[in-house]
């Protein structure tokens, strides 16, 4: 009896938690299809205003530009980040020496540096280089992260050394071994790293806001944030914009949930 | 290994290994240089900046050099943002971590049905950007928003609550939003850790007559301690750097009573009369707090 009661309370708790987790997103999707008036009335059913909201959004904001910028920034950051951090993680593990351990420990300290305390000097550095407003300036500070280096270092541990030895005897050089043997065998680590890096880059707000000043370089989070500024908010349109900004990461989440989970908890095994 | 090799080969072997070590350095050079250039170097620059004053193009050193730091003690807005940040930290982080622990523990039950559905649903908020969920919560808790509409229709309240216009309720909404966004994230850490636990300890406790609650508090939680410590440090670090929520959900208001430190730092840096020197001093306070709190948590974690 006792275990049955606790079983039921477990289900009740989990159902409530699941509903609370999903509801705000359901509300967002519903509001995106309704008029602002209906949203205010508290409707929880899909409406017929989706197309109208969309054309209002396209007419009132640089949606296409922001979407393109976010895609370009997040994709280029992800590719560069994966190559540079994985080659470093691999280097730390496969060519392990005490000196490299020291370097790794120093790099790990960078994890504790709040972005706030590098933001202003970074802004001035990119200003001096004449790069304010460029893609390079947006992505450069976050290409190399101790977190990803650690993730790849951990996974390099599972990479069989015999393969490397065999490849060396076959005359492959170290860079070829990395690109031809390591990358293809470590697909799951790469997809985990890609998912978290892309999501982080897509969702990043503070730094793009600081470094990208013009409308032409606006990203999706900046676009939706600007929509709240007006005196009268068109809730239907606002929620559609939020939905469009959220859709790519939610789709990635559903397809790569396992990779995502591995990615965030992966380097702490 | 090398001891077994004849001397002639030993020599070439050594040069091989030192060559390889050099290749290894080459492999980690780009990443290391980038971190040095994009994190450590700016951190040093920020320290120098924190002793300076003036507009970005004409910075001069202060006399005495610690003037920016002294100024903070008299800065009401700074004190407010500091105490706001600590209110979020002290209330939100423990609630979130306890909830995440409970959920992970429930989901770890092998007999539980629809496990995947629950896990996906609770984890889902992590897929939304910080700006997105801030705006969703802002809409839900607007004066004419969904929460007021429902409460009015159910006759629970007579007049709509100005959620984001009052200090107490605005802080409540911000904390609620943070819990919503991050509980699933921490749950994933605990789920990963639970899978590596030693099940014989559970069997032993069960045979000794421990109930589910005792099993959780006496067996599970102590074994998860390293992971709890890690999530506490990560969450503390994140809370001290809150910006997107403060900016987009409450806009720091009313009258700055929900403004976080990073939000204030942004205002000092880029709004009104921008003051990079003072902002850098503020950023060093955040840096110090992150470091000190992490150290304290590690010390406490070690002792227990």
PDB file of C-alpha atoms in Angstrom, chain A residues 10-11 13-15 17-18 20-25 27-28 40-42 44 84 87-88 90-92 95 97 99-100 103 106-107 110-126 128 140-141 143-144 146 149 168 174-175 203 205-206 209-210 221 224-225 228 235 238-239 242 245-246 249 253-254 257 260-261 264-265 268, chain B residues 20-21 23-25 27-28 30-32 34-35 37-43 45-46 49 56 59 99 102-103 106-107 111-113 118-129 131-132 135-140 142 144 146 149 180 185 188-189 192 227 230 233 237 241 243-244 247-248 262 265-266 269-270 276 279-280 283 286-287 290 294:
ATOM      1  CA  UNK A  10       5.665  10.199  -7.984  1.00  0.00           C
ATOM      2  CA  UNK A  11       3.524  10.154 -11.121  1.00  0.00           C
ATOM      3  CA  UNK A  13       4.718  15.090  -9.268  1.00  0.00           C
ATOM      4  CA  UNK A  14       6.273  14.189 -12.610  1.00  0.00           C
ATOM      5  CA  UNK A  15       3.116  14.949 -14.584  1.00  0.00           C
ATOM      6  CA  UNK A  17       6.560  19.050 -13.564  1.00  0.00           C
ATOM      7  CA  UNK A  18       6.207  18.007 -17.204  1.00  0.00           C
ATOM      8  CA  UNK A  20       4.792  23.204 -16.098  1.00  0.00           C
ATOM      9  CA  UNK A  21       7.820  22.672 -18.312  1.00  0.00           C
ATOM     10  CA  UNK A  22       5.866  22.424 -21.529  1.00  0.00           C
ATOM     11  CA  UNK A  23       3.105  24.962 -20.865  1.00  0.00           C
ATOM     12  CA  UNK A  24       5.022  28.214 -21.532  1.00  0.00           C
ATOM     13  CA  UNK A  25       6.174  26.813 -24.874  1.00  0.00           C
ATOM     14  CA  UNK A  27       1.395  29.076 -24.830  1.00  0.00           C
ATOM     15  CA  UNK A  28       4.014  30.667 -27.084  1.00  0.00           C
ATOM     16  CA  UNK A  40      -5.014  38.955 -23.935  1.00  0.00           C
ATOM     17  CA  UNK A  41      -8.375  37.165 -23.554  1.00  0.00           C
ATOM     18  CA  UNK A  42      -6.362  34.122 -22.529  1.00  0.00           C
ATOM     19  CA  UNK A  44      -5.410  28.386 -25.269  1.00  0.00           C
ATOM     20  CA  UNK A  84      40.207  23.841 -33.051  1.00  0.00           C
ATOM     21  CA  UNK A  87      42.523  18.994 -32.258  1.00  0.00           C
ATOM     22  CA  UNK A  88      43.620  20.510 -28.946  1.00  0.00           C
ATOM     23  CA  UNK A  90      43.317  15.178 -28.934  1.00  0.00           C
ATOM     24  CA  UNK A  91      46.757  16.764 -28.631  1.00  0.00           C
ATOM     25  CA  UNK A  92      46.533  16.992 -24.850  1.00  0.00           C
ATOM     26  CA  UNK A  95      50.775  13.540 -26.953  1.00  0.00           C
ATOM     27  CA  UNK A  97      53.356  15.309 -21.278  1.00  0.00           C
ATOM     28  CA  UNK A  99      54.093  20.365 -19.517  1.00  0.00           C
ATOM     29  CA  UNK A 100      50.849  19.964 -21.383  1.00  0.00           C
ATOM     30  CA  UNK A 103      48.912  24.259 -19.835  1.00  0.00           C
ATOM     31  CA  UNK A 106      45.876  27.066 -16.845  1.00  0.00           C
ATOM     32  CA  UNK A 107      43.313  26.908 -19.645  1.00  0.00           C
ATOM     33  CA  UNK A 110      39.543  30.469 -18.055  1.00  0.00           C
ATOM     34  CA  UNK A 111      36.289  28.642 -17.323  1.00  0.00           C
ATOM     35  CA  UNK A 112      35.970  30.683 -14.138  1.00  0.00           C
ATOM     36  CA  UNK A 113      36.428  34.055 -15.856  1.00  0.00           C
ATOM     37  CA  UNK A 114      33.025  35.731 -16.094  1.00  0.00           C
ATOM     38  CA  UNK A 115      32.341  37.139 -19.528  1.00  0.00           C
ATOM     39  CA  UNK A 116      31.541  40.477 -17.894  1.00  0.00           C
ATOM     40  CA  UNK A 117      35.192  40.972 -16.974  1.00  0.00           C
ATOM     41  CA  UNK A 118      36.500  40.474 -20.503  1.00  0.00           C
ATOM     42  CA  UNK A 119      33.670  42.164 -22.396  1.00  0.00           C
ATOM     43  CA  UNK A 120      34.873  45.762 -22.252  1.00  0.00           C
ATOM     44  CA  UNK A 121      38.509  45.095 -23.218  1.00  0.00           C
ATOM     45  CA  UNK A 122      37.282  42.784 -26.003  1.00  0.00           C
ATOM     46  CA  UNK A 123      35.021  45.536 -27.276  1.00  0.00           C
ATOM     47  CA  UNK A 124      37.948  47.962 -27.320  1.00  0.00           C
ATOM     48  CA  UNK A 125      40.310  45.417 -28.918  1.00  0.00           C
ATOM     49  CA  UNK A 126      37.912  44.770 -31.776  1.00  0.00           C
ATOM     50  CA  UNK A 128      41.112  49.067 -32.510  1.00  0.00           C
ATOM     51  CA  UNK A 140      36.278  34.886 -32.127  1.00  0.00           C
ATOM     52  CA  UNK A 141      35.912  35.135 -28.310  1.00  0.00           C
ATOM     53  CA  UNK A 143      35.730  29.647 -30.659  1.00  0.00           C
ATOM     54  CA  UNK A 144      38.103  28.073 -28.175  1.00  0.00           C
ATOM     55  CA  UNK A 146      38.122  24.948 -22.074  1.00  0.00           C
ATOM     56  CA  UNK A 149      38.769  20.953 -25.095  1.00  0.00           C
ATOM     57  CA  UNK A 168      52.122   5.558 -38.087  1.00  0.00           C
ATOM     58  CA  UNK A 174      49.978  12.903 -37.289  1.00  0.00           C
ATOM     59  CA  UNK A 175      47.605  15.410 -38.873  1.00  0.00           C
ATOM     60  CA  UNK A 203      21.122  31.840 -28.208  1.00  0.00           C
ATOM     61  CA  UNK A 205      22.741  37.634 -26.656  1.00  0.00           C
ATOM     62  CA  UNK A 206      25.006  39.893 -24.590  1.00  0.00           C
ATOM     63  CA  UNK A 209      24.362  43.031 -28.585  1.00  0.00           C
ATOM     64  CA  UNK A 210      27.588  44.772 -27.597  1.00  0.00           C
ATOM     65  CA  UNK A 221      17.709  37.101 -30.095  1.00  0.00           C
ATOM     66  CA  UNK A 224      12.991  39.597 -30.590  1.00  0.00           C
ATOM     67  CA  UNK A 225      14.422  41.584 -27.705  1.00  0.00           C
ATOM     68  CA  UNK A 228       9.328  44.412 -26.571  1.00  0.00           C
ATOM     69  CA  UNK A 235       1.543  39.743 -28.386  1.00  0.00           C
ATOM     70  CA  UNK A 238       5.914  38.937 -30.529  1.00  0.00           C
ATOM     71  CA  UNK A 239       5.222  35.294 -29.710  1.00  0.00           C
ATOM     72  CA  UNK A 242       9.950  34.166 -30.282  1.00  0.00           C
ATOM     73  CA  UNK A 245      13.822  32.201 -32.852  1.00  0.00           C
ATOM     74  CA  UNK A 246      13.209  29.102 -30.724  1.00  0.00           C
ATOM     75  CA  UNK A 249      17.098  24.938 -31.292  1.00  0.00           C
ATOM     76  CA  UNK A 253      16.809  19.318 -29.274  1.00  0.00           C
ATOM     77  CA  UNK A 254      14.246  16.765 -30.437  1.00  0.00           C
ATOM     78  CA  UNK A 257      18.432  15.078 -27.324  1.00  0.00           C
ATOM     79  CA  UNK A 260      22.735  17.364 -26.129  1.00  0.00           C
ATOM     80  CA  UNK A 261      22.540  15.616 -22.759  1.00  0.00           C
ATOM     81  CA  UNK A 264      26.409  19.241 -21.278  1.00  0.00           C
ATOM     82  CA  UNK A 265      27.333  16.515 -18.826  1.00  0.00           C
ATOM     83  CA  UNK A 268      32.494  15.627 -16.137  1.00  0.00           C
TER      84      UNK A 268
ATOM     85  CA  UNK B  20      55.847  13.838 -31.486  1.00  0.00           C
ATOM     86  CA  UNK B  21      55.719  15.995 -28.408  1.00  0.00           C
ATOM     87  CA  UNK B  23      53.559  17.910 -32.977  1.00  0.00           C
ATOM     88  CA  UNK B  24      51.376  17.709 -29.873  1.00  0.00           C
ATOM     89  CA  UNK B  25      52.224  21.282 -28.961  1.00  0.00           C
ATOM     90  CA  UNK B  27      47.923  20.586 -32.034  1.00  0.00           C
ATOM     91  CA  UNK B  28      47.041  22.544 -28.944  1.00  0.00           C
ATOM     92  CA  UNK B  30      45.616  27.415 -31.835  1.00  0.00           C
ATOM     93  CA  UNK B  31      43.141  26.691 -29.036  1.00  0.00           C
ATOM     94  CA  UNK B  32      45.548  27.782 -26.297  1.00  0.00           C
ATOM     95  CA  UNK B  34      42.883  31.863 -28.659  1.00  0.00           C
ATOM     96  CA  UNK B  35      42.043  31.423 -24.990  1.00  0.00           C
ATOM     97  CA  UNK B  37      44.169  36.205 -26.468  1.00  0.00           C
ATOM     98  CA  UNK B  38      40.399  36.229 -25.921  1.00  0.00           C
ATOM     99  CA  UNK B  39      40.191  35.521 -22.156  1.00  0.00           C
ATOM    100  CA  UNK B  40      43.409  36.020 -20.206  1.00  0.00           C
ATOM    101  CA  UNK B  41      44.714  39.063 -22.033  1.00  0.00           C
ATOM    102  CA  UNK B  42      41.380  40.963 -21.816  1.00  0.00           C
ATOM    103  CA  UNK B  43      41.197  40.016 -18.139  1.00  0.00           C
ATOM    104  CA  UNK B  45      43.414  44.711 -19.649  1.00  0.00           C
ATOM    105  CA  UNK B  46      40.239  44.962 -17.559  1.00  0.00           C
ATOM    106  CA  UNK B  49      41.166  49.713 -17.046  1.00  0.00           C
ATOM    107  CA  UNK B  56      37.190  55.280 -24.206  1.00  0.00           C
ATOM    108  CA  UNK B  59      41.703  57.143 -20.502  1.00  0.00           C
ATOM    109  CA  UNK B  99      13.878  19.956  -7.495  1.00  0.00           C
ATOM    110  CA  UNK B 102      14.083  14.833  -6.760  1.00  0.00           C
ATOM    111  CA  UNK B 103      13.142  14.618 -10.420  1.00  0.00           C
ATOM    112  CA  UNK B 106      12.149   9.672  -9.594  1.00  0.00           C
ATOM    113  CA  UNK B 107      13.167   9.256 -13.234  1.00  0.00           C
ATOM    114  CA  UNK B 111       9.828   0.496 -13.264  1.00  0.00           C
ATOM    115  CA  UNK B 112       8.624   3.987 -14.102  1.00  0.00           C
ATOM    116  CA  UNK B 113       6.467   4.228 -17.227  1.00  0.00           C
ATOM    117  CA  UNK B 118       8.837  12.963 -18.666  1.00  0.00           C
ATOM    118  CA  UNK B 119      12.553  13.417 -19.198  1.00  0.00           C
ATOM    119  CA  UNK B 120      12.095  15.102 -22.567  1.00  0.00           C
ATOM    120  CA  UNK B 121       9.389  17.425 -21.239  1.00  0.00           C
ATOM    121  CA  UNK B 122      11.376  18.518 -18.186  1.00  0.00           C
ATOM    122  CA  UNK B 123      14.553  18.908 -20.215  1.00  0.00           C
ATOM    123  CA  UNK B 124      12.831  20.850 -23.022  1.00  0.00           C
ATOM    124  CA  UNK B 125      13.101  24.375 -21.508  1.00  0.00           C
ATOM    125  CA  UNK B 126      16.884  24.148 -22.039  1.00  0.00           C
ATOM    126  CA  UNK B 127      16.290  24.373 -25.777  1.00  0.00           C
ATOM    127  CA  UNK B 128      14.898  27.900 -25.513  1.00  0.00           C
ATOM    128  CA  UNK B 129      17.178  30.885 -25.591  1.00  0.00           C
ATOM    129  CA  UNK B 131      15.875  35.983 -24.421  1.00  0.00           C
ATOM    130  CA  UNK B 132      13.017  33.789 -25.696  1.00  0.00           C
ATOM    131  CA  UNK B 135       9.865  37.266 -23.301  1.00  0.00           C
ATOM    132  CA  UNK B 136       7.471  34.346 -22.840  1.00  0.00           C
ATOM    133  CA  UNK B 137       7.397  34.921 -19.084  1.00  0.00           C
ATOM    134  CA  UNK B 138       7.088  38.658 -19.643  1.00  0.00           C
ATOM    135  CA  UNK B 139       4.008  38.002 -21.777  1.00  0.00           C
ATOM    136  CA  UNK B 140       2.522  35.482 -19.331  1.00  0.00           C
ATOM    137  CA  UNK B 142       2.035  41.116 -18.227  1.00  0.00           C
ATOM    138  CA  UNK B 144      -3.086  41.980 -19.412  1.00  0.00           C
ATOM    139  CA  UNK B 146      -2.439  35.076 -19.190  1.00  0.00           C
ATOM    140  CA  UNK B 149      -6.627  36.679 -16.904  1.00  0.00           C
ATOM    141  CA  UNK B 180      11.732  26.799 -15.142  1.00  0.00           C
ATOM    142  CA  UNK B 185      19.501  21.136 -17.196  1.00  0.00           C
ATOM    143  CA  UNK B 188      20.552  15.801 -16.691  1.00  0.00           C
ATOM    144  CA  UNK B 189      23.760  16.013 -14.666  1.00  0.00           C
ATOM    145  CA  UNK B 192      24.148  10.882 -15.631  1.00  0.00           C
ATOM    146  CA  UNK B 227      27.970  16.204  -8.834  1.00  0.00           C
ATOM    147  CA  UNK B 230      29.727  20.798  -9.486  1.00  0.00           C
ATOM    148  CA  UNK B 233      29.437  25.925  -8.638  1.00  0.00           C
ATOM    149  CA  UNK B 237      28.765  31.169 -11.614  1.00  0.00           C
ATOM    150  CA  UNK B 241      26.470  36.649 -14.530  1.00  0.00           C
ATOM    151  CA  UNK B 243      21.983  39.506 -17.803  1.00  0.00           C
ATOM    152  CA  UNK B 244      19.470  38.396 -20.438  1.00  0.00           C
ATOM    153  CA  UNK B 247      17.308  42.957 -19.319  1.00  0.00           C
ATOM    154  CA  UNK B 248      14.430  41.293 -21.151  1.00  0.00           C
ATOM    155  CA  UNK B 262      25.913  42.279 -15.162  1.00  0.00           C
ATOM    156  CA  UNK B 265      27.690  46.778 -15.588  1.00  0.00           C
ATOM    157  CA  UNK B 266      26.228  46.904 -19.098  1.00  0.00           C
ATOM    158  CA  UNK B 269      29.578  50.534 -19.940  1.00  0.00           C
ATOM    159  CA  UNK B 270      27.294  51.317 -22.829  1.00  0.00           C
ATOM    160  CA  UNK B 276      34.705  51.830 -19.047  1.00  0.00           C
ATOM    161  CA  UNK B 279      32.581  49.242 -15.343  1.00  0.00           C
ATOM    162  CA  UNK B 280      35.855  47.295 -15.343  1.00  0.00           C
ATOM    163  CA  UNK B 283      33.548  43.442 -13.507  1.00  0.00           C
ATOM    164  CA  UNK B 286      32.015  39.823 -10.238  1.00  0.00           C
ATOM    165  CA  UNK B 287      35.247  37.974 -11.032  1.00  0.00           C
ATOM    166  CA  UNK B 290      32.859  33.928  -8.718  1.00  0.00           C
ATOM    167  CA  UNK B 294      33.664  28.595  -5.897  1.00  0.00           C
TER     168      UNK B 294
END
